[in-house]
CSV table of C-alpha atoms and ligand atoms in Angstrom, one decimal:
chain,number,residue,atom,x,y,z
A,1,MET,CA,0.0,-0.1,-0.1
A,2,ALA,CA,2.7,2.5,0.9
A,3,GLN,CA,4.7,1.8,-2.2
A,4,GLY,CA,1.8,3.3,-4.2
A,5,LEU,CA,2.7,6.7,-2.8
A,6,ILE,CA,5.9,7.0,-4.9
A,7,ARG,CA,5.8,6.5,-8.7
A,8,ARG,CA,6.7,3.4,-9.7
A,9,SER,CA,9.2,4.5,-12.4
A,10,ASP,CA,11.0,6.7,-9.7
A,11,VAL,CA,11.3,3.6,-7.4
A,12,ASP,CA,13.0,1.9,-10.7
A,13,LEU,CA,15.1,4.5,-11.2
A,14,VAL,CA,16.4,4.7,-7.6
A,15,ARG,CA,17.0,1.0,-7.7
A,16,GLU,CA,19.0,1.2,-11.0
A,17,ARG,CA,21.1,4.3,-9.8
A,18,SER,CA,21.8,3.2,-6.3
A,19,ARG,CA,25.2,1.4,-6.1
A,20,LEU,CA,24.6,-2.0,-3.9
A,21,ASP,CA,28.4,-2.4,-3.0
A,22,GLU,CA,28.7,1.3,-2.0
A,23,VAL,CA,25.5,1.1,0.2
A,24,VAL,CA,26.4,-2.4,1.6
A,25,SER,CA,30.0,-1.2,2.4
A,26,GLU,CA,28.7,1.2,4.9
A,27,HIS,CA,27.7,-1.8,7.2
A,28,VAL,CA,29.8,-4.8,6.1
A,29,THR,CA,33.4,-5.1,4.9
A,30,LEU,CA,33.2,-6.8,1.5
A,31,ARG,CA,35.9,-8.7,-0.1
A,32,SER,CA,35.9,-10.3,-3.6
A,33,ALA,CA,34.4,-13.6,-3.8
A,34,GLY,CA,34.8,-14.3,-7.3
A,35,ILE,CA,34.1,-12.6,-10.7
A,36,GLY,CA,31.1,-10.3,-10.1
A,37,SER,CA,30.6,-11.3,-6.6
A,38,MET,CA,31.7,-9.9,-3.0
A,39,LYS,CA,31.1,-11.3,0.5
A,40,GLY,CA,31.2,-10.3,4.0
A,41,LEU,CA,29.8,-11.0,7.4
A,42,CYS,CA,26.1,-10.8,7.4
A,43,PRO,CA,24.7,-7.9,9.3
A,44,PHE,CA,21.3,-9.9,9.9
A,45,HIS,CA,22.6,-12.8,11.7
A,46,ASP,CA,25.5,-13.4,14.0
A,47,GLU,CA,28.4,-15.4,12.4
A,48,LYS,CA,31.9,-16.0,12.1
A,49,THR,CA,32.8,-16.7,8.7
A,50,PRO,CA,31.0,-14.8,5.8
A,51,SER,CA,28.0,-16.2,4.3
A,52,PHE,CA,26.7,-12.7,3.0
A,53,ASN,CA,26.9,-12.4,-0.7
A,54,ILE,CA,26.4,-9.5,-3.1
A,55,ARG,CA,26.2,-9.2,-6.9
A,56,PRO,CA,26.8,-5.6,-7.6
A,57,GLN,CA,25.9,-5.9,-11.3
A,58,LEU,CA,22.6,-7.6,-10.7
A,59,GLY,CA,21.8,-5.3,-7.4
A,60,HIS,CA,21.3,-8.8,-5.7
A,61,TRP,CA,22.2,-9.6,-2.0
A,62,HIS,CA,21.9,-12.9,-0.4
A,63,CYS,CA,22.9,-14.6,2.8
A,64,PHE,CA,23.5,-18.4,2.6
A,65,GLY,CA,23.3,-18.4,6.6
A,66,CYS,CA,20.1,-17.2,7.5
A,67,GLY,CA,18.4,-17.0,3.9
A,68,GLU,CA,17.8,-13.1,3.9
A,69,GLY,CA,18.0,-11.5,0.5
A,70,GLY,CA,16.9,-8.9,-1.8
A,71,ASP,CA,17.8,-5.7,-3.6
A,72,VAL,CA,19.3,-2.4,-2.6
A,73,ILE,CA,16.0,-1.0,-1.2
A,74,SER,CA,15.2,-4.2,1.0
A,75,PHE,CA,18.7,-4.0,2.3
A,76,VAL,CA,18.4,-0.2,3.5
A,77,GLN,CA,15.1,-1.1,4.8
A,78,LYS,CA,16.4,-4.2,7.0
A,79,VAL,CA,19.7,-2.6,8.0
A,80,SER,CA,18.4,0.7,9.1
A,81,HIS,CA,14.9,-0.4,10.1
A,82,LEU,CA,13.1,1.8,7.6
A,83,SER,CA,9.7,1.7,5.9
A,84,PHE,CA,9.9,0.9,1.9
A,85,VAL,CA,8.9,4.7,1.4
A,86,GLU,CA,11.7,5.9,3.8
A,87,ALA,CA,14.3,3.6,2.2
A,88,VAL,CA,13.4,4.7,-1.5
A,89,GLU,CA,13.6,8.4,0.0
A,90,MET,CA,17.0,7.9,1.8
A,91,LEU,CA,18.6,6.3,-1.7
A,92,ALA,CA,16.7,8.9,-3.8
A,93,GLY,CA,18.4,11.8,-1.7
A,94,ARG,CA,21.7,10.1,-2.1
A,95,TYR,CA,21.6,9.4,-5.6
A,96,GLY,CA,19.9,12.4,-6.9
A,97,VAL,CA,16.7,11.0,-8.1
A,98,GLN,CA,13.6,13.4,-8.0
A,99,LEU,CA,10.6,11.4,-6.7
A,100,HIS,CA,7.1,12.1,-7.4
A,101,TYR,CA,4.2,11.1,-5.2
A,102,GLU,CA,0.8,10.1,-6.2
A,103,ASP,CA,-2.0,10.4,-3.5
A,104,SER,CA,-4.9,8.4,-2.8
A,105,ALA,CA,-7.1,10.0,-5.1
A,106,GLY,CA,-4.7,9.2,-8.2
A,107,GLY,CA,-3.6,12.9,-8.5
A,108,LYS,CA,-0.1,13.5,-8.9
A,109,GLY,CA,2.4,16.0,-7.0
A,110,ASP,CA,5.7,16.6,-5.3
A,111,ARG,CA,5.5,15.9,-1.7
A,112,PRO,CA,7.9,18.2,-0.1
A,113,ASP,CA,8.2,16.2,3.4
A,114,PHE,CA,9.7,13.0,3.2
A,115,GLY,CA,8.9,10.4,5.9
A,116,THR,CA,9.5,10.9,9.6
A,117,ARG,CA,13.1,9.6,9.4
A,118,ARG,CA,14.0,12.4,6.7
A,119,ARG,CA,12.3,14.9,8.9
A,120,LEU,CA,14.1,14.0,12.1
A,121,ILE,CA,17.5,14.0,10.2
A,122,ASP,CA,16.7,17.4,8.7
A,123,ALA,CA,15.7,18.7,12.3
A,124,HIS,CA,19.3,17.7,13.5
A,125,ALA,CA,21.0,19.1,10.6
A,126,ILE,CA,19.3,22.6,11.5
A,127,ALA,CA,20.2,22.0,15.3
A,128,GLU,CA,23.8,21.0,14.4
A,129,GLU,CA,24.1,24.3,12.2
A,130,TYR,CA,22.3,26.5,15.0
A,131,PHE,CA,24.4,25.1,18.1
A,132,ARG,CA,27.6,25.6,15.9
A,133,GLU,CA,27.1,29.2,15.2
A,134,GLN,CA,26.0,30.0,18.9
A,135,LEU,CA,29.6,28.4,19.7
A,136,ARG,CA,31.1,31.7,18.4
A,137,GLY,CA,28.6,34.3,20.6
A,138,PRO,CA,29.4,36.0,23.6
A,139,ALA,CA,27.2,33.6,25.8
A,140,ALA,CA,29.3,30.8,24.7
A,141,GLU,CA,32.6,32.0,26.3
A,142,VAL,CA,32.3,29.3,29.1
A,143,GLY,CA,32.0,26.8,26.4
A,144,ARG,CA,35.0,28.1,24.4
A,145,ARG,CA,37.0,27.9,27.7
A,146,PHE,CA,36.1,24.3,28.2
A,147,LEU,CA,37.5,23.3,24.8
A,148,THR,CA,40.7,25.6,25.2
A,149,GLU,CA,41.4,24.1,28.6
A,150,ARG,CA,41.2,20.6,26.9
A,151,GLY,CA,43.6,21.5,24.0
A,152,PHE,CA,40.8,21.8,21.5
A,153,ASP,CA,41.0,25.1,19.1
A,154,GLN,CA,38.3,26.4,16.9
A,155,ASP,CA,39.5,24.0,14.0
A,156,ALA,CA,39.0,20.9,16.5
A,157,ALA,CA,35.7,22.5,17.1
A,158,ASP,CA,34.7,22.8,13.7
A,159,HIS,CA,36.1,19.3,12.7
A,160,PHE,CA,33.9,17.6,15.3
A,161,GLY,CA,31.2,20.1,14.7
A,162,VAL,CA,30.9,20.9,18.5
A,163,GLY,CA,28.7,23.5,19.4
A,164,PHE,CA,26.8,25.4,22.3
A,165,ALA,CA,23.3,25.2,23.5
A,166,PRO,CA,22.3,28.6,25.1
A,167,GLU,CA,20.5,28.9,28.3
A,168,GLY,CA,17.1,30.1,27.0
A,169,TRP,CA,14.2,27.5,27.0
A,170,ASP,CA,13.0,27.9,23.7
A,171,SER,CA,16.0,29.0,21.5
A,172,LEU,CA,16.3,26.0,19.1
A,173,THR,CA,12.6,25.0,19.5
A,174,GLY,CA,11.9,28.6,18.0
A,175,VAL,CA,14.3,28.0,15.4
A,176,LEU,CA,12.8,24.6,14.2
A,177,ARG,CA,9.2,26.0,14.5
A,178,SER,CA,10.1,28.9,12.2
A,179,ARG,CA,11.5,25.9,9.6
A,180,GLY,CA,7.9,24.4,10.0
A,181,PHE,CA,8.4,21.6,12.3
A,182,THR,CA,5.3,20.6,14.3
A,183,GLU,CA,5.3,20.1,17.8
A,184,ALA,CA,4.8,16.2,17.4
A,185,GLU,CA,8.0,16.2,15.2
A,186,LEU,CA,9.8,18.2,17.7
A,187,THR,CA,8.7,15.5,20.3
A,188,ALA,CA,9.7,12.8,18.0
A,189,SER,CA,13.2,14.2,17.4
A,190,GLY,CA,14.3,14.1,21.4
A,191,LEU,CA,15.5,17.6,20.8
A,192,VAL,CA,12.8,19.1,23.4
A,193,SER,CA,11.5,18.1,26.5
A,194,GLN,CA,7.8,17.9,27.4
A,195,GLY,CA,6.6,20.4,30.0
A,196,GLN,CA,3.3,21.4,31.5
A,197,ARG,CA,2.7,24.0,28.8
A,198,GLY,CA,4.2,22.3,25.8
A,199,VAL,CA,7.7,21.5,24.8
A,200,TYR,CA,11.0,23.2,25.5
A,201,ASP,CA,14.7,23.0,24.7
A,202,ARG,CA,16.2,19.8,25.9
A,203,PHE,CA,19.8,21.0,26.0
A,204,ARG,CA,20.2,24.4,27.7
A,205,GLY,CA,23.6,26.0,28.7
A,206,ARG,CA,25.5,23.2,27.3
A,207,LEU,CA,28.4,22.3,25.1
A,208,VAL,CA,27.1,19.8,22.6
A,209,TRP,CA,28.3,17.3,20.3
A,210,PRO,CA,26.8,15.9,17.1
A,211,ILE,CA,26.3,12.1,17.4
A,212,ARG,CA,26.4,10.5,13.9
A,213,ASP,CA,25.3,7.4,12.2
A,214,ILE,CA,27.9,5.5,10.1
A,215,THR,CA,26.5,7.4,6.8
A,216,GLY,CA,27.4,10.8,8.6
A,217,ASN,CA,23.7,12.1,9.3
A,218,THR,CA,23.6,13.7,12.7
A,219,ILE,CA,21.0,11.7,14.6
A,220,GLY,CA,21.6,13.0,18.1
A,221,PHE,CA,23.5,15.1,20.6
A,222,GLY,CA,25.7,14.7,23.7
A,223,ALA,CA,25.6,17.8,25.9
A,224,ARG,CA,28.1,18.4,28.6
A,225,ARG,CA,27.1,20.7,31.7
A,226,LEU,CA,28.9,23.9,31.9
A,227,LEU,CA,27.2,26.2,34.6
A,228,GLU,CA,26.9,26.1,38.2
A,229,SER,CA,23.4,26.9,38.0
A,230,ASP,CA,22.8,23.7,36.0
A,231,LYS,CA,21.6,20.9,38.5
A,232,GLY,CA,21.2,18.4,35.7
A,233,PRO,CA,23.6,15.4,35.0
A,234,LYS,CA,27.1,16.1,33.9
A,235,TYR,CA,26.2,14.6,30.4
A,236,LEU,CA,22.8,14.5,28.8
A,237,ASN,CA,22.2,12.6,25.7
A,238,THR,CA,19.4,12.6,23.1
A,239,PRO,CA,16.6,9.8,24.6
A,240,GLU,CA,15.8,7.0,22.5
A,241,THR,CA,14.1,8.1,19.2
A,242,ALA,CA,13.2,6.5,15.9
A,243,ILE,CA,16.7,7.3,14.8
A,244,TYR,CA,18.8,7.2,17.7
A,245,HIS,CA,19.1,3.9,19.6
A,246,LYS,CA,22.1,4.3,22.4
A,247,SER,CA,22.5,0.6,22.3
A,248,SER,CA,23.9,0.7,18.8
A,249,VAL,CA,25.5,4.3,18.5
A,250,LEU,CA,29.1,5.0,18.8
A,251,TYR,CA,30.3,8.4,18.9
A,252,GLY,CA,32.9,8.8,16.1
A,253,LEU,CA,32.2,5.8,13.9
A,254,ASP,CA,31.6,8.0,11.0
A,255,ILE,CA,35.1,9.4,11.0
A,256,ALA,CA,36.8,6.3,12.3
A,257,ARG,CA,34.8,3.9,9.8
A,258,LYS,CA,37.4,3.7,7.1
A,259,ALA,CA,40.5,3.5,9.6
A,260,ILE,CA,38.9,0.6,11.3
A,261,SER,CA,38.3,-1.2,8.3
A,262,SER,CA,41.5,-0.9,7.0
A,263,GLN,CA,43.6,-1.4,10.4
A,264,HIS,CA,41.4,-4.0,11.5
A,265,ARG,CA,41.2,-2.5,14.9
A,266,VAL,CA,39.0,0.0,16.9
A,267,VAL,CA,39.9,1.9,20.1
A,268,VAL,CA,37.2,2.2,22.6
A,269,VAL,CA,37.6,5.4,24.7
A,270,GLU,CA,35.1,6.9,27.3
A,271,GLY,CA,33.9,10.1,26.2
A,272,TYR,CA,33.5,12.8,23.3
A,273,THR,CA,36.5,14.7,24.3
A,274,ASP,CA,38.4,11.2,24.4
A,275,VAL,CA,37.3,10.4,20.9
A,276,MET,CA,38.6,14.1,19.8
A,277,ALA,CA,42.0,13.8,21.6
A,278,ALA,CA,42.5,10.5,20.0
A,279,HIS,CA,41.6,11.4,16.6
A,280,LEU,CA,43.9,14.6,16.7
A,281,ALA,CA,46.6,12.4,18.1
A,282,GLY,CA,46.5,10.2,15.1
A,283,VAL,CA,44.4,7.6,16.8
A,284,THR,CA,41.9,7.7,13.9
A,285,THR,CA,40.1,4.3,15.0
A,286,ALA,CA,38.6,5.8,18.2
A,287,VAL,CA,35.0,5.9,19.1
A,288,ALA,CA,33.0,5.9,22.3
A,289,SER,CA,29.5,4.5,23.3
A,290,CYS,CA,27.0,7.4,24.5
A,291,GLY,CA,25.5,7.5,27.7
A,292,THR,CA,25.8,3.5,27.9
A,293,ALA,CA,28.4,0.8,28.5
A,294,PHE,CA,29.8,-0.7,25.4
A,295,GLY,CA,27.6,-3.8,24.7
A,296,ALA,CA,26.7,-6.7,22.7
A,297,GLU,CA,25.1,-4.6,19.7
A,298,HIS,CA,28.4,-2.4,19.8
A,299,VAL,CA,30.4,-5.5,19.7
A,300,LYS,CA,28.3,-6.8,16.5
A,301,ILE,CA,28.8,-3.1,14.8
A,302,VAL,CA,32.8,-2.9,15.2
A,303,ARG,CA,33.0,-6.6,14.2
A,304,ARG,CA,31.2,-6.1,11.0
A,305,VAL,CA,33.2,-2.9,10.3
A,306,MET,CA,36.5,-4.7,10.9
A,307,GLY,CA,35.6,-7.3,8.7
A,308,ASP,CA,36.3,-9.7,11.4
A,309,SER,CA,36.1,-13.3,9.7
A,310,ASN,CA,39.0,-15.4,10.8
A,311,PRO,CA,37.6,-18.4,13.1
A,312,SER,CA,40.9,-19.4,14.2
A,313,ALA,CA,42.4,-16.3,14.9
A,314,GLY,CA,41.0,-16.3,18.6
A,315,LEU,CA,43.5,-19.0,19.4
A,316,ARG,CA,46.5,-16.7,18.9
A,317,LEU,CA,47.9,-15.4,22.0
A,318,ASN,CA,49.6,-11.9,22.5
A,319,THR,CA,50.6,-11.3,18.8
A,320,ASP,CA,52.8,-8.1,18.1
A,321,GLY,CA,51.4,-7.7,14.8
A,322,ARG,CA,47.5,-6.9,14.3
A,323,GLY,CA,45.4,-10.0,14.2
A,324,LEU,CA,43.3,-10.8,11.0
A,325,ALA,CA,40.4,-11.2,13.2
A,326,GLY,CA,40.7,-7.4,14.4
A,327,GLU,CA,41.6,-6.0,17.7
A,328,VAL,CA,39.5,-4.1,20.1
A,329,VAL,CA,41.6,-2.0,22.3
A,330,PHE,CA,39.7,-0.4,25.5
A,331,THR,CA,41.5,2.6,27.1
A,332,PHE,CA,39.8,2.6,30.5
A,333,ASP,CA,41.1,5.1,33.0
A,334,GLY,CA,42.8,3.4,35.9
A,335,ASP,CA,39.7,3.8,38.3
A,336,ALA,CA,37.8,0.7,39.5
A,337,ALA,CA,34.8,1.4,37.4
A,338,GLY,CA,37.0,1.2,34.4
A,339,GLN,CA,38.5,-2.1,35.5
A,340,LYS,CA,34.9,-3.3,36.4
A,341,ALA,CA,33.9,-2.5,33.1
A,342,ALA,CA,37.0,-4.5,31.4
A,343,LEU,CA,36.0,-7.6,33.7
A,344,ARG,CA,32.2,-7.3,32.6
A,345,ALA,CA,33.5,-7.8,28.9
A,346,PHE,CA,34.1,-11.6,30.3
A,347,GLU,CA,30.2,-11.9,29.8
A,348,GLU,CA,30.5,-11.0,26.1
A,349,ASP,CA,31.0,-13.8,23.5
A,350,GLN,CA,34.4,-15.2,24.4
A,351,ARG,CA,35.8,-15.1,21.0
A,352,PHE,CA,35.3,-11.5,21.2
A,353,VAL,CA,37.2,-11.4,24.6
A,354,ALA,CA,40.2,-13.3,22.9
A,355,GLN,CA,40.4,-10.2,20.4
A,356,THR,CA,40.2,-7.6,23.1
A,357,TYR,CA,42.8,-5.7,24.8
A,358,VAL,CA,43.2,-3.0,27.5
A,359,ALA,CA,45.4,0.0,27.5
A,360,VAL,CA,45.6,1.7,30.8
A,361,GLU,CA,47.7,4.8,31.4
A,362,ALA,CA,50.0,4.2,34.5
A,363,SER,CA,49.1,7.5,36.2
A,364,GLY,CA,45.1,7.0,35.4
A,365,MET,CA,45.1,9.6,32.9
A,366,ASP,CA,42.4,9.4,30.0
A,367,PRO,CA,43.3,10.0,26.6
A,368,CYS,CA,42.3,13.8,26.8
A,369,GLU,CA,44.3,14.5,29.8
A,370,LEU,CA,47.2,12.4,28.4
A,371,ARG,CA,47.4,14.5,25.4
A,372,ILE,CA,47.2,17.8,27.4
A,373,ALA,CA,50.0,16.6,29.5
A,374,GLN,CA,52.4,14.8,27.3
A,375,GLY,CA,51.0,15.5,23.5
A,376,ASP,CA,50.0,13.4,20.7
A,377,GLN,CA,52.7,10.7,20.8
A,378,ALA,CA,52.1,9.8,24.2
A,379,VAL,CA,48.3,9.2,23.2
A,380,ARG,CA,49.6,6.9,20.3
A,381,ASP,CA,51.9,5.2,22.6
A,382,LEU,CA,49.2,4.3,25.2
A,383,ILE,CA,47.6,2.3,22.3
A,384,GLU,CA,50.7,0.3,21.8
A,385,THR,CA,50.9,-0.6,25.4
A,386,ARG,CA,47.7,-2.7,25.1
A,387,ARG,CA,47.6,-6.0,27.0
A,388,PRO,CA,45.2,-8.7,26.3
A,389,LEU,CA,41.9,-8.4,28.3
A,390,PHE,CA,42.7,-12.0,29.9
A,391,GLU,CA,46.0,-10.8,31.2
A,392,PHE,CA,44.6,-7.4,32.2
A,393,ALA,CA,41.8,-9.3,34.4
A,394,ILE,CA,44.3,-11.9,36.1
A,395,ARG,CA,47.0,-9.2,36.9
A,396,THR,CA,44.2,-7.1,38.3
A,397,ALA,CA,43.0,-9.9,40.4
A,398,ILE,CA,46.6,-10.4,41.9
A,399,SER,CA,47.6,-6.5,42.1
A,400,GLN,CA,46.6,-6.1,45.6
A,401,VAL,CA,48.8,-8.9,46.9
A,402,ASP,CA,52.3,-8.8,48.1
A,403,LEU,CA,53.8,-11.7,46.0
A,404,ASP,CA,57.1,-11.8,48.3
A,405,THR,CA,55.3,-14.1,50.9
A,406,VAL,CA,54.2,-17.3,50.5
A,407,GLU,CA,50.9,-16.0,52.1
A,408,GLY,CA,50.6,-13.7,49.4
A,409,GLN,CA,51.3,-16.2,46.7
A,410,VAL,CA,48.5,-18.5,48.0
A,411,THR,CA,46.0,-15.6,48.4
A,412,ALA,CA,46.9,-14.3,44.8
A,413,LEU,CA,46.4,-18.0,43.4
A,414,ARG,CA,43.2,-18.3,45.2
A,415,MET,CA,41.9,-14.9,43.6
A,416,ALA,CA,43.2,-15.7,40.0
A,417,ALA,CA,42.4,-18.9,39.7
A,418,PRO,CA,38.6,-18.5,39.2
A,419,VAL,CA,39.7,-15.7,36.6
A,420,VAL,CA,41.6,-18.2,34.6
A,421,ALA,CA,39.0,-20.6,35.0
A,422,ARG,CA,36.5,-18.5,33.3
A,423,ILE,CA,38.4,-18.5,30.0
A,424,ARG,CA,36.4,-21.1,28.1
A,425,ASP,CA,38.9,-21.5,25.3
A,426,ARG,CA,40.3,-24.9,26.2
A,427,ALA,CA,43.7,-24.1,24.2
A,428,MET,CA,44.0,-20.7,26.0
A,429,ARG,CA,43.3,-21.6,29.5
A,430,PRO,CA,46.3,-23.9,30.2
A,431,GLU,CA,48.5,-21.0,28.3
A,432,TYR,CA,47.3,-18.6,30.6
A,433,ALA,CA,47.5,-21.0,33.9
A,434,ARG,CA,51.2,-21.2,32.8
A,435,ARG,CA,51.7,-17.4,32.7
A,436,LEU,CA,50.0,-17.2,35.8
A,437,SER,CA,52.4,-19.5,37.4
A,438,GLY,CA,55.1,-17.0,36.0
A,439,TRP,CA,53.6,-14.0,37.5
A,440,LEU,CA,53.2,-15.5,41.0
A,441,GLY,CA,56.5,-17.4,41.0
A,442,MET,CA,54.8,-20.6,41.7
A,443,ASP,CA,55.3,-23.8,40.1
A,444,GLU,CA,53.2,-24.7,37.0
A,445,ALA,CA,51.5,-28.1,38.3
A,446,THR,CA,50.1,-26.1,41.4
A,447,VAL,CA,48.6,-23.3,39.3
A,448,LEU,CA,47.1,-25.8,36.9
A,449,ARG,CA,45.6,-27.7,39.6
A,450,ALA,CA,44.0,-24.8,41.3
A,451,VAL,CA,42.7,-23.6,37.9
A,452,HIS,CA,41.2,-27.1,37.2
A,453,ASP,CA,39.4,-27.2,40.8
A,454,ALA,CA,38.3,-23.5,40.2
A,455,ALA,CA,36.7,-24.4,36.9
A,456,ARG,CA,34.7,-27.4,38.2
A,457,SER,CA,33.3,-25.5,40.9
A,458,GLN,CA,32.0,-22.8,38.6
B,1,ZN,ZN1,22.6,-13.8,7.4
């Protein structure tokens, strides 16, 4: 039924002009799979070896794993959770096809307003432009000072699109209303909050970072408190909307995507300023989750972008080169919360854990602080000090104990054995038990027995 809205010949033109390989590449790292064919990890089911195939010339895709398949429009629908009309509109905008709409009475006309998604993205583009303008005004002095103190000049602010949301209640709301956005659209955008007497600006007196989807559309904002009078949280983010889902959003992914794909590595940092500092320091694979911990959905996304597909790579220990399977490097600051987050990663798929590394700065500085204190090279060096997550977890468990005494050794073994026992990979567990015996200065057989006992009681 919805399909009748767009003229059929326009839909055909969209299908013809859209480049399937280009569109798919934004979500899946593709490699050649013979003449006229490419393959990668399926974005629609969880897999370790690629069974997702496309034929760019024919405009067809098919997954031999889950059986999904179709054309470029159905791919966009499925991967971005869009309706048919929204997917056609998105592709039409991208490939320059002018759409014509037929209303239910059979008449023809150009509909200026695309689907909801298009409207929400337009609202965010206007908001971003507005916030960026505001950052240059006198009221934004406090925001500019915040950036300067963290080593970011105007060029850096421009590069990342950083802006300033003024203090008023209807500054942005007024701008959007004047551009024809309805109250319902404002509410759906997440840019406003609902009050007793209507909607008002959600972000007030804050520095704002545009959060973009992988194709570069701004879909939300992260906002940092600046004023004493602001009793809200330090960071305030866009709530869940039709286009913003925090469980799958990664700040910086749009600019990091190419580097992640070519280096088979992603660096996960903790905040907007850390992403900025990392990129400016030359670590162009840095991303951060927004207002939530790095979770299972984020894992799936970075794996797809890395093109992670080597089933045996998880068995390799501590290689110096970059693994074929890709590396995920977490840069937690040294505090307990960061370490807890690292250990929580144990709950994830263990093959992912085997690719996971941790880089912690000795004095507990995050990448932004490190760049201010010691410069760009220090940030790049920090990433190179990464240790495997397993090793980090084991060493964390024994770090509080004095290993110079027998009592200390026994206590440390008791604390670390359960950590090693949680390594489900049968090939890795004895290897880490062997290393643990080295770190503790105890004989291998004793450590192996302790790990074995711990595994049985788990
Ligand atoms: Zn599939």
